[in-house]
XYZ file of C-alpha atoms in Angstrom:
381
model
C 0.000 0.000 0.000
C 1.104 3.429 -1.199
C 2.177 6.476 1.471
C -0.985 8.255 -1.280
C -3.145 5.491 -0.931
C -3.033 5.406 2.767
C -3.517 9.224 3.286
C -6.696 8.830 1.093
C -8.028 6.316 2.948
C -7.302 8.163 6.594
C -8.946 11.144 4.791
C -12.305 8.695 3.852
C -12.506 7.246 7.341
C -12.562 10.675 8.809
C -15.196 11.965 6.475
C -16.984 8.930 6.727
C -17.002 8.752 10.830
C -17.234 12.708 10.574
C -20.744 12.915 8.992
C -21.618 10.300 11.464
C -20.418 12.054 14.696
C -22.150 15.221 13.027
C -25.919 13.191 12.897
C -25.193 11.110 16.076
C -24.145 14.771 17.834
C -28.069 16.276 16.406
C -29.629 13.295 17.543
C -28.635 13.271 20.647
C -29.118 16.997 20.541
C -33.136 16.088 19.746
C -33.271 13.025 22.371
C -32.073 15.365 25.157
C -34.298 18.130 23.836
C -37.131 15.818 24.698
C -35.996 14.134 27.427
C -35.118 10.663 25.895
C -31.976 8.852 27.035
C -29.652 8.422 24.016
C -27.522 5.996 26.644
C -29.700 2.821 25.829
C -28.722 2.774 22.140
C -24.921 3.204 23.121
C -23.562 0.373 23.025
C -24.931 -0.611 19.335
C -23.791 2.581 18.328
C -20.386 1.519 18.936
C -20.673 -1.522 18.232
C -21.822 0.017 14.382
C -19.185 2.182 14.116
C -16.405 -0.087 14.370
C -17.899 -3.014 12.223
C -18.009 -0.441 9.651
C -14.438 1.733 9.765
C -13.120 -0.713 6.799
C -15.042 -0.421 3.864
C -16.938 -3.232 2.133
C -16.887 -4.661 -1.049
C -20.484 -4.691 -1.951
C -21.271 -6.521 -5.302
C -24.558 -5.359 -7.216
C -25.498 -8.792 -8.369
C -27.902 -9.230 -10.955
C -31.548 -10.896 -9.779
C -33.169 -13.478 -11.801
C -34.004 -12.522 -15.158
C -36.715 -13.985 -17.477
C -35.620 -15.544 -20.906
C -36.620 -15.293 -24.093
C -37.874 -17.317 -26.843
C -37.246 -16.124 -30.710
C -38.646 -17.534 -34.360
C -36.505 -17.442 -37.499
C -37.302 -14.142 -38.426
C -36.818 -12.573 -35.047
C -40.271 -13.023 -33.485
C -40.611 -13.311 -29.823
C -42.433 -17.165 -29.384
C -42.513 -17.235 -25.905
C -41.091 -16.255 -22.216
C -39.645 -18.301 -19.579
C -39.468 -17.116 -15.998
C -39.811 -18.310 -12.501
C -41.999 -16.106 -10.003
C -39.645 -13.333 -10.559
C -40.758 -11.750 -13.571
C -37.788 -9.102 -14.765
C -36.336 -8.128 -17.918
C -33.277 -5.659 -18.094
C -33.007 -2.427 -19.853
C -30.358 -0.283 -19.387
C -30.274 3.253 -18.194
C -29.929 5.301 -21.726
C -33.091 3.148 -22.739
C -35.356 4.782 -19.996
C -36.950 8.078 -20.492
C -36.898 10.710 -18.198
C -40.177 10.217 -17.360
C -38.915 6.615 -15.359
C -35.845 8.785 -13.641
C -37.743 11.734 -12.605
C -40.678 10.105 -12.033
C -39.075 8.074 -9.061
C -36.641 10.645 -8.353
C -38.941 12.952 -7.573
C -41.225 10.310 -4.939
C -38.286 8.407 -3.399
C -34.964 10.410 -3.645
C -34.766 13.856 -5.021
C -31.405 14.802 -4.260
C -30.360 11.384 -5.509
C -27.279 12.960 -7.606
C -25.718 15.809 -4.802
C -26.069 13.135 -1.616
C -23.199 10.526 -0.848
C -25.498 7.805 -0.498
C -26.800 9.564 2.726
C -28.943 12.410 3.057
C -28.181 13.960 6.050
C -30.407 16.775 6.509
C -33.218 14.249 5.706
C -32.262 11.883 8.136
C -31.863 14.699 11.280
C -35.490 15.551 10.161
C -36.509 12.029 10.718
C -34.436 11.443 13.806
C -36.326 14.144 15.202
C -39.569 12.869 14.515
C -38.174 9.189 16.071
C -36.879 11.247 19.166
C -40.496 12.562 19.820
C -42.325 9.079 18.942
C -40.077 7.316 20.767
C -38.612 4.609 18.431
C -38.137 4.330 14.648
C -41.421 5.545 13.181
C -39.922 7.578 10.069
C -37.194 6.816 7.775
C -35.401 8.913 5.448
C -33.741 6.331 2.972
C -31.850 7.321 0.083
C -32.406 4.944 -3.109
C -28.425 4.149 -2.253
C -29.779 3.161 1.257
C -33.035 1.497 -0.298
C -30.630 -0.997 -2.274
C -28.274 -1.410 0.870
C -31.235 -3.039 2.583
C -32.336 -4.809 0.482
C -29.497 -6.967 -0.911
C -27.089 -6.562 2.240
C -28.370 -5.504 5.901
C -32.329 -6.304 5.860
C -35.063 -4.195 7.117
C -34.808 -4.827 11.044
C -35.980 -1.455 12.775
C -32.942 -1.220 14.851
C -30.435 2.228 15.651
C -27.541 -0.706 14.931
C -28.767 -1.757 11.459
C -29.787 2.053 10.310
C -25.836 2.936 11.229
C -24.592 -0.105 9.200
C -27.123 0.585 6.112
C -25.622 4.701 5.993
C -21.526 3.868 6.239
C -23.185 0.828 3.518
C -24.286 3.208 1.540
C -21.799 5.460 1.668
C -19.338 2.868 0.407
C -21.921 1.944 -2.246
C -21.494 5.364 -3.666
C -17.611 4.832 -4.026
C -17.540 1.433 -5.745
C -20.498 2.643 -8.213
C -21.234 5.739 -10.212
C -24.532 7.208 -9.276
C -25.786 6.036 -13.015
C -24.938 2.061 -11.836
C -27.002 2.387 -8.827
C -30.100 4.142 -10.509
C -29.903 1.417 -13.260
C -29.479 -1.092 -10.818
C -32.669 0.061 -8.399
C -34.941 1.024 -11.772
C -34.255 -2.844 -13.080
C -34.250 -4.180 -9.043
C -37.068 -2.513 -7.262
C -40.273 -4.810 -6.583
C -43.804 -3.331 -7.960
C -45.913 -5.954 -7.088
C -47.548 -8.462 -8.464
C -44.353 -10.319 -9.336
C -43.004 -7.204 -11.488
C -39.678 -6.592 -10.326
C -38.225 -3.754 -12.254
C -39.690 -0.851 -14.073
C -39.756 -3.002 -17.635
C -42.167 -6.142 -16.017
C -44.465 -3.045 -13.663
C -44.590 -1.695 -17.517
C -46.204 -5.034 -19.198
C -47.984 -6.020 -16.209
C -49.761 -2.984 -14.951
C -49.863 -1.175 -18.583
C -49.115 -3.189 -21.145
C -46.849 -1.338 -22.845
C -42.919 -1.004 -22.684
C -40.464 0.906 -20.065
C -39.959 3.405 -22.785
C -43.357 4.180 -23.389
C -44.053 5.560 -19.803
C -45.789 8.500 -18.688
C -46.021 10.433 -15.763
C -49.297 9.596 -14.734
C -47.958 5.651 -15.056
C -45.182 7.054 -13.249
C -47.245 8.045 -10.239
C -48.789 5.047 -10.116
C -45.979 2.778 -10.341
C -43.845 5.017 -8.013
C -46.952 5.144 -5.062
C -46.243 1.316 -5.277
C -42.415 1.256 -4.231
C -42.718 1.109 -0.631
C -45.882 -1.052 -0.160
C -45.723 -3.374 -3.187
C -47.060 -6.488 -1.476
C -50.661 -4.713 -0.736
C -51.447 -4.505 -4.262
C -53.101 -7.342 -6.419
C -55.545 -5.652 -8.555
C -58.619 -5.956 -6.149
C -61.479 -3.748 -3.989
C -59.941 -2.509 -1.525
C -56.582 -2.172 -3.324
C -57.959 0.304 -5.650
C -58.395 2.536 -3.282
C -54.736 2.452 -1.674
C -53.010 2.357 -5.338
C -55.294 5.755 -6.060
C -54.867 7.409 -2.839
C -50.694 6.777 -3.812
C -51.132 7.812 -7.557
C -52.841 10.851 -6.064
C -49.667 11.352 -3.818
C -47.477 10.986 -6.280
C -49.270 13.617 -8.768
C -49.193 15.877 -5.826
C -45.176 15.804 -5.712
C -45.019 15.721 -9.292
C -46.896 19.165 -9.810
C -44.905 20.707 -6.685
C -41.809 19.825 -8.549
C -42.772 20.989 -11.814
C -42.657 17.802 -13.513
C -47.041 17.986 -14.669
C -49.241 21.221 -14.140
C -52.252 20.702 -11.941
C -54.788 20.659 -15.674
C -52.262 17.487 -16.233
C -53.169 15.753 -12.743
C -56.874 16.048 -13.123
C -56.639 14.082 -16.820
C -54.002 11.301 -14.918
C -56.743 11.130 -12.091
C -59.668 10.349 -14.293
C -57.592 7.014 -15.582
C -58.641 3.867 -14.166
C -56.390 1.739 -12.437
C -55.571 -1.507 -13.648
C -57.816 -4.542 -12.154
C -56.060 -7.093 -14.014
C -51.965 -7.977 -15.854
C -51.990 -6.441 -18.895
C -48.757 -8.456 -19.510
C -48.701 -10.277 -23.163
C -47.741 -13.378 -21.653
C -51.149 -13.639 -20.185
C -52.233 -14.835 -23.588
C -50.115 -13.965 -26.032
C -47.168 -15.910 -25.473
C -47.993 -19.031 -24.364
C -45.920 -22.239 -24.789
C -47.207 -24.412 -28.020
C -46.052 -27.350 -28.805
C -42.866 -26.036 -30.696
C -41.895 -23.924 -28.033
C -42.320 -26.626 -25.663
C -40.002 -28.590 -27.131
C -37.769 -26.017 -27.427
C -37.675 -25.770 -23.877
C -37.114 -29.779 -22.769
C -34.141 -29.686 -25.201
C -32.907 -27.321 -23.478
C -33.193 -28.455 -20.025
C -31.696 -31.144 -21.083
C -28.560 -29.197 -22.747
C -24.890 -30.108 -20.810
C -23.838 -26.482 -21.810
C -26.276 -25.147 -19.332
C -25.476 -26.986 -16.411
C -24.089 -29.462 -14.551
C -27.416 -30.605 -13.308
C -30.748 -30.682 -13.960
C -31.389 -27.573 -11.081
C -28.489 -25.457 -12.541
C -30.516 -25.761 -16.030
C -33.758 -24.986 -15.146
C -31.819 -22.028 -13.156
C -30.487 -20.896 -16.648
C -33.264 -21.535 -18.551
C -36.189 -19.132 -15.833
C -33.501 -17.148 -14.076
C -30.610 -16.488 -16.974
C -31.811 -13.952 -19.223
C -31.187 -16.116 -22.133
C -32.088 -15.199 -25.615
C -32.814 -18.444 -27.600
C -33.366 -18.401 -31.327
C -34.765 -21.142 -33.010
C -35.826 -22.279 -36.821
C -39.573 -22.179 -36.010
C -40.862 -20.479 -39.206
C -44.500 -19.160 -38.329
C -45.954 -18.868 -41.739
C -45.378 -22.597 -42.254
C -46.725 -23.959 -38.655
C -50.184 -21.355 -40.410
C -50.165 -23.663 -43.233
C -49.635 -26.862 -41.234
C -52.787 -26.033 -39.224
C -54.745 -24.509 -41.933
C -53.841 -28.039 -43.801
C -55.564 -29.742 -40.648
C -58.688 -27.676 -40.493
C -59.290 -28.160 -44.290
C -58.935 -32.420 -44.285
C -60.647 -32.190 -40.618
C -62.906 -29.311 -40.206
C -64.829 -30.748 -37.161
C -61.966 -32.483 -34.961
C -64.740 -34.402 -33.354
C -64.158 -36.997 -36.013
C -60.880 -37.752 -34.951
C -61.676 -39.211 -31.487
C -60.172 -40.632 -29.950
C -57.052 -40.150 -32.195
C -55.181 -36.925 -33.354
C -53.150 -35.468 -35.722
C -49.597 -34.007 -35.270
C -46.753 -33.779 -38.051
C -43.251 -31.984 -38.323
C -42.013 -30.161 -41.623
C -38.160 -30.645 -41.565
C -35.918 -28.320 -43.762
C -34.035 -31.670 -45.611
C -31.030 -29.817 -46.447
C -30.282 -28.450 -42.967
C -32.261 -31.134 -40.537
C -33.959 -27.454 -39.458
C -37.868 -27.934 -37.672
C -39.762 -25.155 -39.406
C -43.260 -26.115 -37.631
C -44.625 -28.407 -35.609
C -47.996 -30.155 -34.803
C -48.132 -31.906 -31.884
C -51.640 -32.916 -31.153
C -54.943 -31.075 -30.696
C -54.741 -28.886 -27.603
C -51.095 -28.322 -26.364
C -52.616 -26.663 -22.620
C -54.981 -29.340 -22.404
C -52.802 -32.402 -23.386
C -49.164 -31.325 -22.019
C -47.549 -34.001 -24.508
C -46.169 -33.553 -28.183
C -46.834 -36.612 -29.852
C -44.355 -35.693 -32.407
C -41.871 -36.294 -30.270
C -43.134 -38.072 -27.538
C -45.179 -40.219 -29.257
């Protein structure tokens, strides 16, 4: 280690334990104000402070991320995921509209703070001073992903400490651009959207980039209670009374004027997924297919867990030789020889066309009723 290097990192530990002296110093200021005994909380106080004097290396690790399923020409078939629904866009792909729209609910100073606001978190200590425990928070988004992936959510003086020198350190290892992409593709939105491309689909159906502000203040009303929403009486009510919230901070800020609000307030909010893979994209026989070869593909895994991982949770992007127009003719060729499939019971029909000079599948029949039957008799058969 460097003479340089050292100095720099004296210099970060006593700006780091500075700022924290400075808020510990107004809190107590408060507690004693009130007559509250700062002495009980002592101990973890310490006890915080010197777990946290070296920094941490604190990796932004990806989440699960749903895969996708592509025809010849480029046409999405189909989308695998787990519970997690998420797909990841990056930060130039987001309009302002996503940034400020959050920005402006959950941290508004999000690019002058260190990954603490301070003045925000005295004005919340006060309010804890008076109530008598931890009532009010004053997270940063920094802080936000700190709980989240690395200190949890207990209401404790110890763990707040730990999440702000966390945070802090977040905001050295990352630019401020990393973390916002990270928390816009991380946050949960209910509903099993995780990040602002799945809230999109599922709550509008429409794409991240095709946003709005009055989407915005719904989907940004949802951050911090995301669990109480699932499209049902009295939901309604709660995701309104946060839209309305939300439109309030927007016009304060500049972001709508108040003739905008009243339009936003007459939309209705959404009772059901508006996601395409509702109905859209469901498996077919071809795609299903698709999938068991894969699952059953060495290159993905050791094992049969570490493949389905991959496959769900990988963000793959699998093309394959299914050529649409043909599969239209296969089942158009069906209809015409068998226009009332009642005839065929109890048999069916399923066929393959193969491109001979490449072994390609081009389209795929694989019974009558693929949701019904779960089993392609092409290839099962």
């Amino acid at each position: 280690m460097t003479p340089r290097s050292v100095a720099w990192g004296l210099t970060r530990l006593v700006l780091r334990l500075t700022s924290l002296v400075v808020v510990v110093a107004l809190v107590g200021g408060l507690v004693a104000a009130v007559g509250v005994a700062v002495a009980p909380h002592g101990q973890s106080l310490i006890t915080a402070v010197e777990g946290e004097r070296e920094s941490e290396v604190l990796p932004l690790v990806q989440g699960a991320e749903r895969s996708k399923m592509y025809d010849s020409f480029g046409g999405l078939m189909a989308i695998l995921r787990d519970a997690e629904d998420r797909e990841w866009i990056p930060l130039d792909r987001m309009p302002d509209t996503i940034v400020q729209g959050v920005l402006k609910i959950e941290d508004e100073d999000f690019f002058e703070h260190n990954g603490v606001d301070w003045v925000a978190t005295v004005r919340a200590a006060s309010e804890n001073v008076a109530a008598g425990g931890i009532t009010q928070g004053a997270s940063t988004l920094t802080q936000q992903l700190v709980k989240l992936q690395f200190v949890g959510a207990d209401q404790t003086l110890e763990r707040k400490i730990k999440e702000a020198m966390l945070a802090m350190d977040l905001e050295d290892q990352y630019t401020k651009d990393e973390i916002l992409e990270y928390y816009l593709n991380t946050i949960y939105f209910g509903n099993s959207a995780y990040g602002v491309q799945a809230a999109a689909e599922i709550y509008f159906g429409k794409n991240a980039e095709d946003l709005d502000y009055g989407d915005m203040a719904l989907l940004s009303g949802l951050i911090r209670s995301p669990g109480v929403f699932s499209f049902n009486d009295p939901d309604i009510d709660f995701a309104r009374l946060r839209r309305s919230r939300s439109l309030e901070r927007y016009i304060d800020t500049g972001l709508i004027t108040e003739e905008e609000a009243v339009e936003i307030e007459e939309r209705p909010i959404p009772t059901f997924s508006r996601s395409p893979q509702e109905e859209e994209l469901q498996l077919d026989y071809f795609a299903e297919e698709v999938k068991r070869r894969l699952l059953e593909m060495p290159e993905l895994g050791e094992t049969r867990e570490a493949r389905r991982q991959a496959v769900f949770q990988g963000g793959l992007r699998i093309y394959t030789t299914f050529d649409p127009v043909l599969d239209r003719y296969a089942q158009e060729a069906v209809e015409e020889v068998f226009p009332d499939r009642s005839v065929l019971d109890p048999f069916t029909v399923s066929m393959a066309s193969v491109d001979p000079s490449t072994g390609a599948v081009r389209a795929m029949l694989g019974g009558s009723d693929f949701t019904a039957e779960q089993f392609i008799l092409a290839t099962q058969g």
